[in-house]
Short mmCIF file of C-alpha atoms in Angstrom, two decimals:
data_model
loop_
_atom_site.label_atom_id
_atom_site.label_comp_id
_atom_site.label_asym_id
_atom_site.label_seq_id
_atom_site.Cartn_x
_atom_site.Cartn_y
_atom_site.Cartn_z
CA MET A 1 -39.83 46.98 -20.06
CA LYS A 2 -41.45 49.47 -17.58
CA ARG A 3 -43.70 46.82 -16.31
CA MET A 4 -40.67 44.42 -15.63
CA GLN A 5 -38.89 47.19 -13.73
CA SER A 6 -41.90 47.82 -11.41
CA LEU A 7 -42.08 44.21 -10.88
CA SER A 8 -38.54 43.74 -10.03
CA LEU A 9 -38.76 46.77 -7.67
CA ILE A 10 -41.81 45.34 -5.97
CA ILE A 11 -40.23 41.93 -5.46
CA SER A 12 -37.06 43.58 -3.94
CA LEU A 13 -39.22 45.60 -1.47
CA LEU A 14 -41.20 42.55 -0.37
CA LEU A 15 -37.66 40.56 0.13
CA TYR A 16 -36.36 43.58 1.92
CA GLY A 17 -39.43 43.60 4.26
CA THR A 18 -39.06 40.00 4.99
CA GLY A 19 -35.39 40.50 5.94
CA LEU A 20 -34.14 38.38 3.15
CA ILE A 21 -32.19 41.12 1.40
CA SER A 22 -30.06 43.53 3.87
CA GLN A 23 -26.93 45.36 3.88
CA ASN A 24 -24.28 43.94 6.11
CA LEU A 25 -24.55 44.55 9.97
CA LYS A 26 -22.33 46.05 12.36
CA PRO A 27 -22.08 45.64 16.30
CA TYR A 28 -22.83 49.15 17.04
CA THR A 29 -24.89 52.12 15.91
CA ILE A 30 -24.54 55.79 16.86
CA GLY A 31 -27.88 57.07 18.30
CA ALA A 32 -26.88 60.64 18.48
CA LYS A 33 -24.09 63.09 19.47
CA THR A 34 -24.52 66.02 21.83
CA THR A 35 -22.57 67.92 24.30
CA GLY A 36 -22.86 68.69 27.86
CA ALA A 37 -21.79 67.08 31.26
CA MET A 38 -21.83 63.10 31.31
CA SER A 39 -24.29 63.02 34.20
CA GLU A 40 -26.83 65.36 32.25
CA VAL A 41 -26.56 63.47 29.00
CA ALA A 42 -27.08 60.24 30.97
CA GLN A 43 -30.27 61.53 32.46
CA ILE A 44 -31.52 62.69 29.10
CA VAL A 45 -30.93 59.24 27.72
CA GLU A 46 -32.74 57.45 30.60
CA THR A 47 -35.61 59.77 30.26
CA LYS A 48 -35.90 59.32 26.49
CA LEU A 49 -35.67 55.46 27.11
CA LYS A 50 -38.28 55.55 29.51
CA ALA A 51 -40.51 57.75 27.32
CA GLN A 52 -40.20 54.79 24.47
CA GLY A 53 -41.35 52.22 27.08
CA PHE A 54 -37.77 50.83 28.10
CA ASN A 55 -37.24 49.64 31.76
CA ILE A 56 -33.75 50.91 32.90
CA LEU A 57 -32.24 48.02 34.68
CA GLY A 58 -28.89 49.70 35.85
CA SER A 59 -25.89 51.73 34.90
CA TYR A 60 -22.23 52.15 35.88
CA MET A 61 -19.09 53.62 34.71
CA PRO A 62 -17.22 51.00 32.72
CA VAL A 63 -13.16 50.63 32.38
CA GLU A 64 -13.07 52.82 35.45
CA ASP A 65 -12.88 55.59 33.00
CA LYS A 66 -14.81 58.91 33.62
CA SER A 67 -15.26 59.44 29.75
CA ARG A 68 -17.53 56.49 29.58
CA TRP A 69 -21.14 55.51 31.04
CA VAL A 70 -23.29 52.52 30.23
CA VAL A 71 -27.15 52.37 30.84
CA VAL A 72 -28.60 48.90 30.50
CA TYR A 73 -32.31 48.32 29.69
CA THR A 74 -34.98 45.87 28.54
CA SER A 75 -38.61 45.96 27.24
CA GLU A 76 -41.63 43.98 26.54
CA ASP A 77 -40.39 43.41 22.85
CA ILE A 78 -36.98 42.03 24.00
CA LEU A 79 -38.58 39.85 26.87
CA ASN A 80 -41.21 38.41 24.50
CA ALA A 81 -38.53 37.22 21.94
CA VAL A 82 -36.76 35.56 24.70
CA ARG A 83 -39.81 33.92 26.02
CA LEU A 84 -40.67 32.56 22.77
CA VAL A 85 -37.36 30.84 22.30
CA GLY A 86 -35.85 30.27 25.69
CA GLY A 87 -32.61 28.81 26.61
CA LEU A 88 -29.33 30.50 25.78
CA THR A 89 -31.28 33.36 24.23
CA GLY A 90 -31.85 34.60 27.77
CA LEU A 91 -28.54 36.33 27.23
CA ALA A 92 -30.42 38.67 24.83
CA ALA A 93 -32.83 39.76 27.75
CA ALA A 94 -31.02 43.02 28.32
CA TRP A 95 -29.31 45.63 26.00
CA ARG A 96 -26.84 48.50 26.29
CA VAL A 97 -26.55 52.21 25.64
CA ALA A 98 -23.11 53.76 25.87
CA ILE A 99 -22.12 57.39 26.33
CA THR A 100 -18.45 58.15 25.50
CA ASP A 101 -16.73 61.66 25.55
CA GLU A 102 -14.77 61.47 22.28
CA ASN A 103 -12.87 64.78 21.22
CA GLY A 104 -15.11 66.98 23.62
CA GLU A 105 -18.48 65.46 22.04
CA LYS A 106 -20.46 62.82 23.70
CA ILE A 107 -21.17 59.81 21.47
CA ILE A 108 -24.17 58.02 22.39
CA SER A 109 -24.11 54.46 20.85
CA TYR A 110 -26.03 51.25 21.20
CA THR A 111 -25.79 47.46 20.29
CA THR A 112 -27.32 47.07 16.94
CA PRO A 113 -30.50 45.06 17.27
CA ALA A 114 -30.35 43.07 14.12
CA TYR A 115 -26.53 42.33 14.33
CA TRP A 116 -26.85 40.83 18.13
CA GLY A 117 -30.28 39.36 17.59
CA ASN A 118 -29.04 37.26 14.55
CA ALA A 119 -26.00 36.25 16.41
CA TYR A 120 -27.83 35.16 19.60
CA PHE A 121 -31.20 33.91 18.22
CA ARG A 122 -29.44 32.55 15.07
CA ASP A 123 -31.64 30.36 12.94
CA ASP A 124 -34.48 31.03 15.39
CA PHE A 125 -34.30 34.90 14.64
CA PRO A 126 -37.24 34.83 11.92
CA LYS A 127 -39.53 33.57 14.79
CA VAL A 128 -38.78 36.96 16.82
CA GLU A 129 -38.02 39.31 14.19
CA ARG A 130 -41.08 41.09 14.49
CA PHE A 131 -40.12 41.97 18.15
CA TYR A 132 -36.85 43.25 17.14
CA LYS A 133 -38.17 45.36 14.67
CA ALA A 134 -40.50 46.97 17.01
CA TYR A 135 -37.60 47.33 19.42
CA ALA A 136 -35.22 48.82 16.65
CA ASP A 137 -37.84 51.33 15.86
CA LYS A 138 -38.24 52.56 19.63
CA ILE A 139 -34.50 52.73 20.38
CA SER A 140 -33.59 54.56 17.31
CA ARG A 141 -36.43 57.05 18.11
CA ALA A 142 -35.63 57.42 21.83
CA LEU A 143 -31.80 58.11 21.06
CA ALA A 144 -32.53 60.46 18.13
CA ASP A 145 -34.26 62.74 20.71
CA CYS A 146 -31.01 62.96 22.64
CA GLY A 147 -29.07 65.04 20.04
CA THR A 148 -28.17 64.99 16.33
CA GLY A 149 -26.13 63.03 13.67
CA GLY A 150 -27.28 59.51 14.48
CA GLY A 151 -27.72 56.32 12.35
CA GLU A 152 -24.15 55.48 11.51
CA THR A 153 -23.12 51.98 12.21
CA PHE A 154 -19.61 51.09 13.30
CA GLY A 155 -17.51 48.44 14.94
CA SER A 156 -16.48 46.44 11.52
CA GLU A 157 -15.26 47.84 8.61
CA GLU A 158 -17.17 45.67 6.38
CA GLY A 159 -19.76 44.15 8.66
CA TYR A 160 -21.29 40.69 8.33
CA ASP A 161 -24.22 39.51 6.60
CA ILE A 162 -26.97 37.65 8.32
CA GLY A 163 -25.83 34.03 7.36
CA LYS A 164 -22.36 34.66 9.03
CA LEU A 165 -23.92 36.19 12.14
CA ARG A 166 -25.98 33.42 12.84
CA ALA A 167 -23.23 30.84 12.56
CA TYR A 168 -20.57 33.26 13.85
CA ARG A 169 -17.15 32.42 15.14
CA TYR A 170 -13.87 34.48 14.81
CA MET A 171 -12.16 31.42 12.93
CA ALA A 172 -12.34 27.75 12.56
CA THR A 173 -10.92 26.76 15.74
CA MET A 174 -12.92 29.34 17.85
CA PRO A 175 -16.20 28.63 19.76
CA LYS A 176 -19.74 29.52 18.51
CA PHE A 177 -22.45 31.00 20.53
CA ASP A 178 -23.64 27.65 22.16
CA ARG A 179 -20.15 26.66 23.33
CA THR A 180 -20.48 28.41 26.63
CA LYS A 181 -18.43 28.02 29.74
CA LYS A 182 -20.18 26.71 32.66
CA LEU A 183 -19.44 28.60 35.86
CA ASN A 184 -21.55 26.53 38.34
CA GLU A 185 -24.23 23.83 38.78
CA PHE A 186 -27.10 23.76 41.52
CA THR A 187 -29.58 21.41 42.60
CA SER A 188 -32.32 23.85 41.27
CA TYR A 189 -33.04 27.17 39.77
CA ASP A 190 -34.03 28.54 42.92
CA GLU A 191 -30.71 27.69 44.74
CA ALA A 192 -28.68 29.12 41.89
CA VAL A 193 -30.54 32.57 42.13
CA ALA A 194 -30.40 32.54 45.93
CA THR A 195 -26.81 31.84 45.95
CA VAL A 196 -25.76 34.58 43.40
CA ASP A 197 -28.12 37.08 44.67
CA ALA A 198 -26.68 36.41 48.29
CA ASN A 199 -23.25 36.74 47.05
CA PHE A 200 -23.78 40.13 45.60
CA THR A 201 -25.60 41.47 48.75
CA LYS A 202 -22.49 40.49 50.72
CA GLY A 203 -20.24 42.02 47.93
CA VAL A 204 -17.75 39.98 45.53
CA THR A 205 -14.33 41.26 45.13
CA ASP A 206 -13.46 43.04 41.82
CA LEU A 207 -17.15 42.73 40.73
CA GLU A 208 -19.92 45.18 40.65
CA LYS A 209 -23.49 43.89 40.00
CA VAL A 210 -24.77 46.39 37.26
CA TYR A 211 -28.14 44.85 36.79
CA SER A 212 -30.14 41.69 36.85
CA VAL A 213 -33.38 40.63 34.75
CA GLU A 214 -35.74 37.78 35.24
CA VAL A 215 -37.83 35.60 32.73
CA LYS A 216 -39.19 33.39 35.53
CA ASP A 217 -41.37 31.15 33.52
CA GLN A 218 -38.32 30.02 31.47
CA LYS A 219 -36.29 29.80 34.72
CA ILE A 220 -33.70 32.22 33.12
CA LYS A 221 -32.03 35.15 35.19
CA LEU A 222 -29.33 37.21 33.36
CA TYR A 223 -26.80 39.25 35.32
CA GLY A 224 -24.53 42.02 34.12
CA ILE A 225 -21.27 42.50 35.82
CA GLY A 226 -18.70 45.14 35.96
CA LEU A 227 -15.21 43.72 36.02
CA PHE A 228 -12.42 45.48 38.19
CA GLY A 229 -9.02 44.64 39.60
CA ASP A 230 -5.84 44.20 37.63
CA LYS A 231 -7.67 41.61 35.47
CA GLY A 232 -10.67 43.47 34.72
CA GLU A 233 -12.07 45.77 32.04
CA SER A 234 -9.31 48.61 32.61
CA HIS A 235 -6.62 45.90 31.86
CA PHE A 236 -7.91 44.40 28.57
CA MET A 237 -10.03 47.32 26.97
CA ARG A 238 -7.02 49.43 26.61
CA LYS A 239 -5.46 46.65 24.43
CA ILE A 240 -8.51 46.11 22.05
CA ASP A 241 -10.73 49.25 22.25
CA ILE A 242 -8.15 51.36 20.16
CA ASN A 243 -10.38 52.90 17.41
CA GLU A 244 -13.19 55.58 17.41
CA PRO A 245 -15.87 55.49 17.95
CA LYS A 246 -15.27 53.45 21.08
CA HIS A 247 -16.85 50.05 21.62
CA THR A 248 -18.01 51.08 24.97
CA ALA A 249 -21.34 49.25 24.68
CA PHE A 250 -19.48 46.11 24.61
CA LEU A 251 -19.84 46.12 28.45
CA PRO A 252 -20.68 44.99 30.96
CA TYR A 253 -19.91 41.30 30.67
CA GLU A 254 -22.77 38.92 31.74
CA PHE A 255 -23.69 35.59 32.86
CA LEU A 256 -27.01 33.58 32.81
CA ILE A 257 -28.74 31.20 35.07
CA ILE A 258 -30.66 28.71 32.97
CA ASP A 259 -32.43 26.16 35.27
CA ASN A 260 -29.89 24.93 37.67
CA GLU A 261 -26.88 25.94 35.85
CA VAL A 262 -24.93 29.06 35.47
CA HIS A 263 -23.30 29.88 31.98
CA MET A 264 -21.33 32.76 30.26
CA LEU A 265 -20.44 33.15 26.72
CA HIS A 266 -17.00 31.91 25.78
CA GLY A 267 -14.59 34.96 25.95
CA ARG A 268 -13.34 33.91 22.52
CA PHE A 269 -16.76 34.32 21.25
CA ARG A 270 -18.32 37.21 23.04
CA ILE A 271 -14.91 39.60 22.62
CA ALA A 272 -14.49 38.45 18.94
CA LEU A 273 -18.25 39.26 18.19
CA SER A 274 -18.05 42.70 19.82
CA PHE A 275 -14.68 43.33 18.03
CA PRO A 276 -14.98 41.46 14.89
CA ASP A 277 -12.12 43.29 13.12
CA LEU A 278 -9.42 42.38 15.71
CA LYS A 279 -6.20 41.00 14.07
CA MET A 280 -4.77 37.85 15.58
CA GLY A 281 -1.94 39.67 16.92
CA GLN A 282 -4.41 41.95 18.85
CA PHE A 283 -6.13 38.77 20.12
CA MET A 284 -2.82 37.44 21.30
CA LYS A 285 -2.28 40.60 23.58
CA ILE A 286 -5.40 39.37 25.59
CA VAL A 287 -4.94 35.54 25.44
CA SER A 288 -5.56 35.50 29.06
CA THR A 289 -8.54 37.61 29.35
CA PRO A 290 -11.25 34.85 28.58
CA PRO A 291 -9.96 32.48 31.26
CA ASN A 292 -9.57 35.53 33.51
CA ILE A 293 -13.11 36.53 32.96
CA LYS A 294 -14.41 33.13 33.58
CA LYS A 295 -12.32 32.93 36.99
CA LEU A 296 -13.82 36.43 38.05
CA LEU A 297 -17.37 35.65 37.11
CA GLU A 298 -17.02 32.01 38.92
CA THR A 299 -16.43 33.89 42.40
CA ALA A 300 -20.17 35.08 42.36
CA THR A 301 -21.64 31.76 41.75
CA GLN A 302 -19.65 29.91 44.58
#
């Protein structure tokens, strides 16, 4: 009997190590909780990220809300995963840490690596799992040094298993990951990049370029964009980001230049994946948001 129990334990550990057994995943993870001024906490976060080898791409105040801040970063682990698979996985080239002042405490949260990795790489995730394991370990260590009380995942009451994440859509009529919205098409990758970069240099109404990151050998460039104005973040976030901890790390929205085309994730996928427990009644309150985001982002590609 003891031998059988030992054998069962060994098999379980082996399966867990390969990712075949895991608990349901949730979109966000609390890295740490702390106190202090937002600017001081943000500086600590960036310092700790750099100490673990992350490259800071940009930061901004989302939702035009002084109680929120987002830092965007990448690393060789993340970029190597994108290089290996390519295509729309370029949308995974950058990830986000959020700092949110909630009840006098700074909640430092980040996008859960396995949740978003499985959703974006889908059936190709096993090919890049080693990169994500290395990345997940580093981000956890970096943010644990910023305070105490980290480790809790949130953003969905029950979470999702790996199989559902790889085929995720909110409901049968909703888009999956690869049903993107094309914002524009050019004659070449270089023309697409030059046009978008020139637009942001001049300035685009109601848009703020938070970051860009390029995987040039794949002809991929990812942009993260703050959305402002009466149809931007402050308009739709107050309707859907209604629970605590806040989903601040949902932002910024992004679009991807891939070869000679510019694509964004469909709002009904990207928002649903970020707020998977939204009821249909809540979704109906932002029914105009996906097309509004598309119209806003298109202005940067014209």
